[in-house]
Amino acid sequence: MIVIKTKEEIAKMQRAGELLAACHREIAGLIKPGVKTIEIDKFAEEFIRKHGATMEQKGYHGYPYATCASVNDVICHGFPGERALEDGDIVAIDMVVNLDGWLADSAWSYAVGNVSPVARKLLDVTKESMYKGIEKAVVGNRIGDISYAIQSYAESQGFSVVRDFVGHAIGQSMHEEPQVPHYGPPGRGVRLKEGMVITIEPMINTGTYRSKLDADGWTARTEDGGLSAQYEHTVAITAEGPLILTKQ
């Protein structure tokens, strides 16, 4: 079932999104060689709690952390840990904030120190592919128009688009219908209506799009060990066009 949100409900989600974006801005200042992703996780949880909200994914189906921290070949759902970030790493921090019962979801990828030209291009292309998808998030378009905009751009730049993990609608639950793939032909899928709120969160790889799962049952990696990056915004479909609720 697709849940249409009122303008008042979208405003509540936007407040959650503004808090999440503020946390990402703080995290950006923490990213450097020597920092551990578990330290970032603890900072994020304390920051969000201090502002009267909670981290929605902690405890979700048993997930044990407040954030996901995906380093280098990890596509998504990486566990924060004691490994210190190193110069040249890339790391995606993904989190869902619950403020007064309404959710916002955003992932951001960060360069650690001096990254390779390939890593820098991957970050730039992944971010741009997200925004190209957001441009298609307008009333009357279909989900496939978002998918195609992302895939066609990313592949034109020599990268691949992950198939196993997709975006989704969001509201008072983390995962609502419809799903939002980041690949596929245009003109297909659910038609976008005013009041829908979705996440657009492409995961883009340097090599194959295929993934494999670690023994922990959560951490997804590129099958070939190539780099992966992710950017994600929560976006409301409005009569005036896409409204980014997690805008930094």
Coordinates of C-alpha atoms in Angstrom, one line a residue:
M1 CA 0.0 0.0 0.0
I2 CA 1.3 3.4 -1.0
V3 CA 0.9 6.0 1.9
I4 CA 0.2 9.5 0.7
K5 CA 1.4 12.2 3.1
T6 CA -0.3 15.5 3.8
K7 CA 1.7 18.8 3.6
E8 CA 1.7 18.8 7.4
E9 CA 3.1 15.3 7.6
I10 CA 5.8 16.2 5.0
A11 CA 6.7 19.2 7.1
K12 CA 7.3 16.9 10.1
M13 CA 9.5 14.7 8.0
Q14 CA 11.4 17.7 6.8
R15 CA 12.2 18.6 10.4
A16 CA 13.6 15.1 10.9
G17 CA 15.5 15.6 7.6
E18 CA 17.0 18.9 8.7
L19 CA 18.3 17.3 11.9
L20 CA 19.8 14.4 9.9
A21 CA 21.4 16.8 7.5
A22 CA 22.9 18.8 10.4
C23 CA 24.4 15.6 11.8
H24 CA 26.0 14.8 8.4
R25 CA 27.5 18.3 8.3
E26 CA 29.1 17.6 11.7
I27 CA 30.3 14.1 10.6
A28 CA 32.0 15.7 7.5
G29 CA 34.3 17.5 9.9
L30 CA 35.2 14.3 11.7
I31 CA 36.3 12.3 8.7
K32 CA 40.0 12.0 8.5
P33 CA 42.7 9.3 8.7
G34 CA 42.9 7.6 12.1
V35 CA 39.2 8.1 13.0
K36 CA 37.3 4.9 13.7
T37 CA 33.8 4.4 12.3
I38 CA 32.6 3.3 15.7
E39 CA 33.6 6.7 17.0
I40 CA 31.5 8.3 14.2
D41 CA 28.6 6.0 15.1
K42 CA 28.7 7.0 18.8
F43 CA 28.9 10.7 17.9
A44 CA 25.9 10.5 15.5
E45 CA 23.8 8.7 18.1
E46 CA 24.6 11.2 20.8
F47 CA 24.1 14.2 18.5
I48 CA 20.6 12.9 17.4
R49 CA 19.5 12.1 21.0
K50 CA 20.7 15.5 22.2
H51 CA 18.2 17.0 19.7
G52 CA 15.3 14.9 20.9
A53 CA 15.3 12.2 18.2
T54 CA 16.4 8.6 17.9
M55 CA 18.2 6.5 15.4
E56 CA 15.6 4.3 13.7
Q57 CA 17.8 1.5 12.3
K58 CA 19.3 0.6 15.7
G59 CA 17.6 -2.6 16.6
Y60 CA 15.8 -2.9 13.2
H61 CA 15.7 -6.6 12.6
G62 CA 18.4 -6.9 15.1
Y63 CA 20.8 -4.4 13.5
P64 CA 23.1 -3.4 16.4
Y65 CA 24.3 0.1 15.5
A66 CA 23.0 3.6 15.0
T67 CA 24.5 4.1 11.6
C68 CA 25.8 2.0 8.7
A69 CA 29.5 2.7 7.8
S70 CA 30.5 1.3 4.5
V71 CA 34.2 1.5 3.6
N72 CA 35.7 1.0 0.2
D73 CA 34.3 -2.3 -1.3
V74 CA 31.3 -2.3 1.1
I75 CA 28.2 -1.4 -0.8
C76 CA 25.9 -0.9 2.2
H77 CA 25.0 -2.0 5.7
G78 CA 28.6 -2.0 6.9
F79 CA 29.1 -2.4 10.7
P80 CA 30.9 0.5 12.4
G81 CA 34.0 -0.9 14.0
E82 CA 37.5 -0.4 15.5
R83 CA 39.3 -0.2 12.2
A84 CA 40.7 3.3 11.7
L85 CA 40.1 5.0 8.5
E86 CA 43.1 5.3 6.3
D87 CA 44.3 8.0 3.8
G88 CA 42.7 7.1 0.5
D89 CA 39.6 5.3 1.9
I90 CA 36.1 6.3 1.0
V91 CA 33.3 5.7 3.5
A92 CA 29.5 6.0 3.3
I93 CA 27.6 6.9 6.5
D94 CA 23.9 6.0 6.3
M95 CA 21.3 6.8 9.0
V96 CA 17.6 7.1 9.6
V97 CA 16.4 9.7 12.1
N98 CA 13.0 9.4 13.9
L99 CA 11.8 12.7 15.2
D100 CA 8.3 12.6 16.8
G101 CA 7.4 9.5 14.9
W102 CA 8.4 10.7 11.5
L103 CA 11.4 9.5 9.6
A104 CA 14.1 10.8 7.3
D105 CA 16.9 8.7 5.6
S106 CA 20.1 9.9 4.1
A107 CA 23.5 8.5 3.2
W108 CA 26.6 10.5 2.3
S109 CA 30.0 9.3 1.0
Y110 CA 33.2 10.9 2.2
A111 CA 36.7 10.9 1.0
V112 CA 39.3 10.2 3.7
G113 CA 42.4 12.3 3.1
N114 CA 43.8 12.1 -0.5
V115 CA 41.8 9.6 -2.6
S116 CA 42.7 8.2 -6.0
P117 CA 41.4 9.8 -9.2
V118 CA 39.1 6.8 -9.7
A119 CA 37.7 7.1 -6.2
R120 CA 37.1 10.8 -6.7
K121 CA 35.3 10.3 -10.0
L122 CA 33.2 7.6 -8.4
L123 CA 32.1 9.9 -5.6
D124 CA 31.3 12.7 -8.0
V125 CA 29.4 10.5 -10.4
T126 CA 27.4 8.8 -7.7
K127 CA 26.3 12.1 -6.2
E128 CA 25.4 13.5 -9.7
S129 CA 23.5 10.3 -10.5
M130 CA 21.4 10.8 -7.4
Y131 CA 20.5 14.4 -8.4
K132 CA 19.7 13.3 -11.9
G133 CA 17.3 10.8 -10.4
I134 CA 15.8 13.5 -8.1
E135 CA 15.1 15.7 -11.2
K136 CA 12.7 13.0 -12.5
A137 CA 10.8 12.8 -9.1
V138 CA 7.9 14.9 -10.4
V139 CA 4.2 14.4 -10.4
G140 CA 3.1 12.3 -13.5
N141 CA 6.5 10.6 -14.0
R142 CA 7.0 6.9 -13.2
I143 CA 9.5 5.3 -10.9
G144 CA 11.3 3.9 -13.9
D145 CA 12.1 7.5 -15.1
I146 CA 14.1 8.0 -11.9
S147 CA 15.8 4.6 -12.4
Y148 CA 16.7 5.2 -16.0
A149 CA 18.1 8.7 -15.3
I150 CA 20.5 7.2 -12.7
Q151 CA 21.6 4.1 -14.6
S152 CA 22.1 5.8 -18.0
Y153 CA 24.3 8.5 -16.4
A154 CA 26.3 6.2 -14.2
E155 CA 27.0 3.7 -17.0
S156 CA 27.9 6.5 -19.4
Q157 CA 30.7 7.4 -17.0
G158 CA 32.0 3.8 -16.9
F159 CA 30.5 2.6 -13.6
S160 CA 27.9 0.0 -12.7
V161 CA 24.6 0.3 -10.7
V162 CA 23.9 -2.1 -7.8
R163 CA 20.8 -4.2 -8.4
D164 CA 20.4 -6.0 -5.0
F165 CA 19.6 -2.9 -2.9
V166 CA 17.1 -0.2 -3.9
G167 CA 15.3 2.9 -2.6
H168 CA 11.9 2.9 -1.1
A169 CA 9.0 5.0 0.2
I170 CA 9.3 6.2 3.8
G171 CA 7.1 7.9 6.4
Q172 CA 6.3 6.6 9.8
S173 CA 7.9 3.3 8.7
M174 CA 11.4 2.9 7.4
H175 CA 10.4 0.9 4.3
E176 CA 7.1 1.6 2.6
E177 CA 5.9 0.9 -0.9
P178 CA 6.9 1.4 -3.7
Q179 CA 10.4 0.3 -4.1
V180 CA 12.7 2.7 -6.1
P181 CA 15.3 0.8 -8.2
H182 CA 18.2 2.7 -9.5
Y183 CA 18.3 0.8 -12.8
G184 CA 15.8 -0.1 -15.5
P185 CA 13.9 1.3 -18.5
P186 CA 11.9 4.6 -18.3
G187 CA 8.2 4.8 -18.4
R188 CA 7.7 1.7 -16.1
G189 CA 6.5 1.3 -12.5
V190 CA 4.3 3.2 -10.2
R191 CA 3.2 6.7 -11.3
L192 CA 4.4 9.5 -9.0
K193 CA 1.7 11.4 -7.1
E194 CA 1.7 14.5 -5.0
G195 CA 2.3 13.5 -1.3
M196 CA 4.5 10.5 -2.0
V197 CA 7.9 10.5 -0.1
I198 CA 10.7 8.3 -1.3
T199 CA 14.4 7.7 -0.9
I200 CA 16.7 8.0 -3.9
E201 CA 19.9 6.3 -3.0
P202 CA 22.1 5.0 -5.8
M203 CA 24.9 2.6 -5.0
I204 CA 27.5 2.8 -7.7
N205 CA 30.5 0.5 -8.3
T206 CA 33.8 0.8 -10.2
G207 CA 33.5 -2.8 -11.4
T208 CA 30.7 -5.3 -11.4
Y209 CA 27.3 -4.4 -10.0
R210 CA 27.1 -7.8 -8.3
S211 CA 27.3 -8.1 -4.5
K212 CA 28.1 -10.7 -1.9
L213 CA 27.1 -10.9 1.8
D214 CA 29.5 -11.2 4.7
A215 CA 28.9 -13.9 7.4
D216 CA 27.4 -11.2 9.7
G217 CA 24.3 -11.3 7.5
W218 CA 24.3 -7.5 6.9
T219 CA 27.5 -6.3 5.3
A220 CA 27.2 -6.3 1.5
R221 CA 30.4 -6.0 -0.6
T222 CA 31.2 -5.8 -4.3
E223 CA 31.7 -9.2 -5.7
D224 CA 35.0 -8.3 -7.4
G225 CA 36.4 -6.1 -4.5
G226 CA 36.0 -2.8 -6.5
L227 CA 35.0 0.4 -4.8
S228 CA 31.4 1.4 -4.1
A229 CA 29.8 4.7 -3.2
Q230 CA 26.4 5.8 -2.1
Y231 CA 24.5 9.1 -1.8
E232 CA 20.9 9.3 -0.6
H233 CA 18.2 11.9 0.0
T234 CA 14.6 11.6 1.2
V235 CA 12.5 13.4 -1.4
A236 CA 8.8 14.5 -1.3
I237 CA 6.8 14.6 -4.5
T238 CA 5.1 18.0 -4.6
A239 CA 3.1 20.0 -7.1
E240 CA 6.0 22.4 -7.2
G241 CA 8.5 19.7 -8.0
P242 CA 10.8 17.4 -5.9
L243 CA 11.4 18.6 -2.3
I244 CA 14.6 17.3 -0.8
L245 CA 13.8 16.8 2.9
T246 CA 17.4 15.9 3.9
K247 CA 19.1 18.8 2.0
Q248 CA 22.4 19.7 3.5

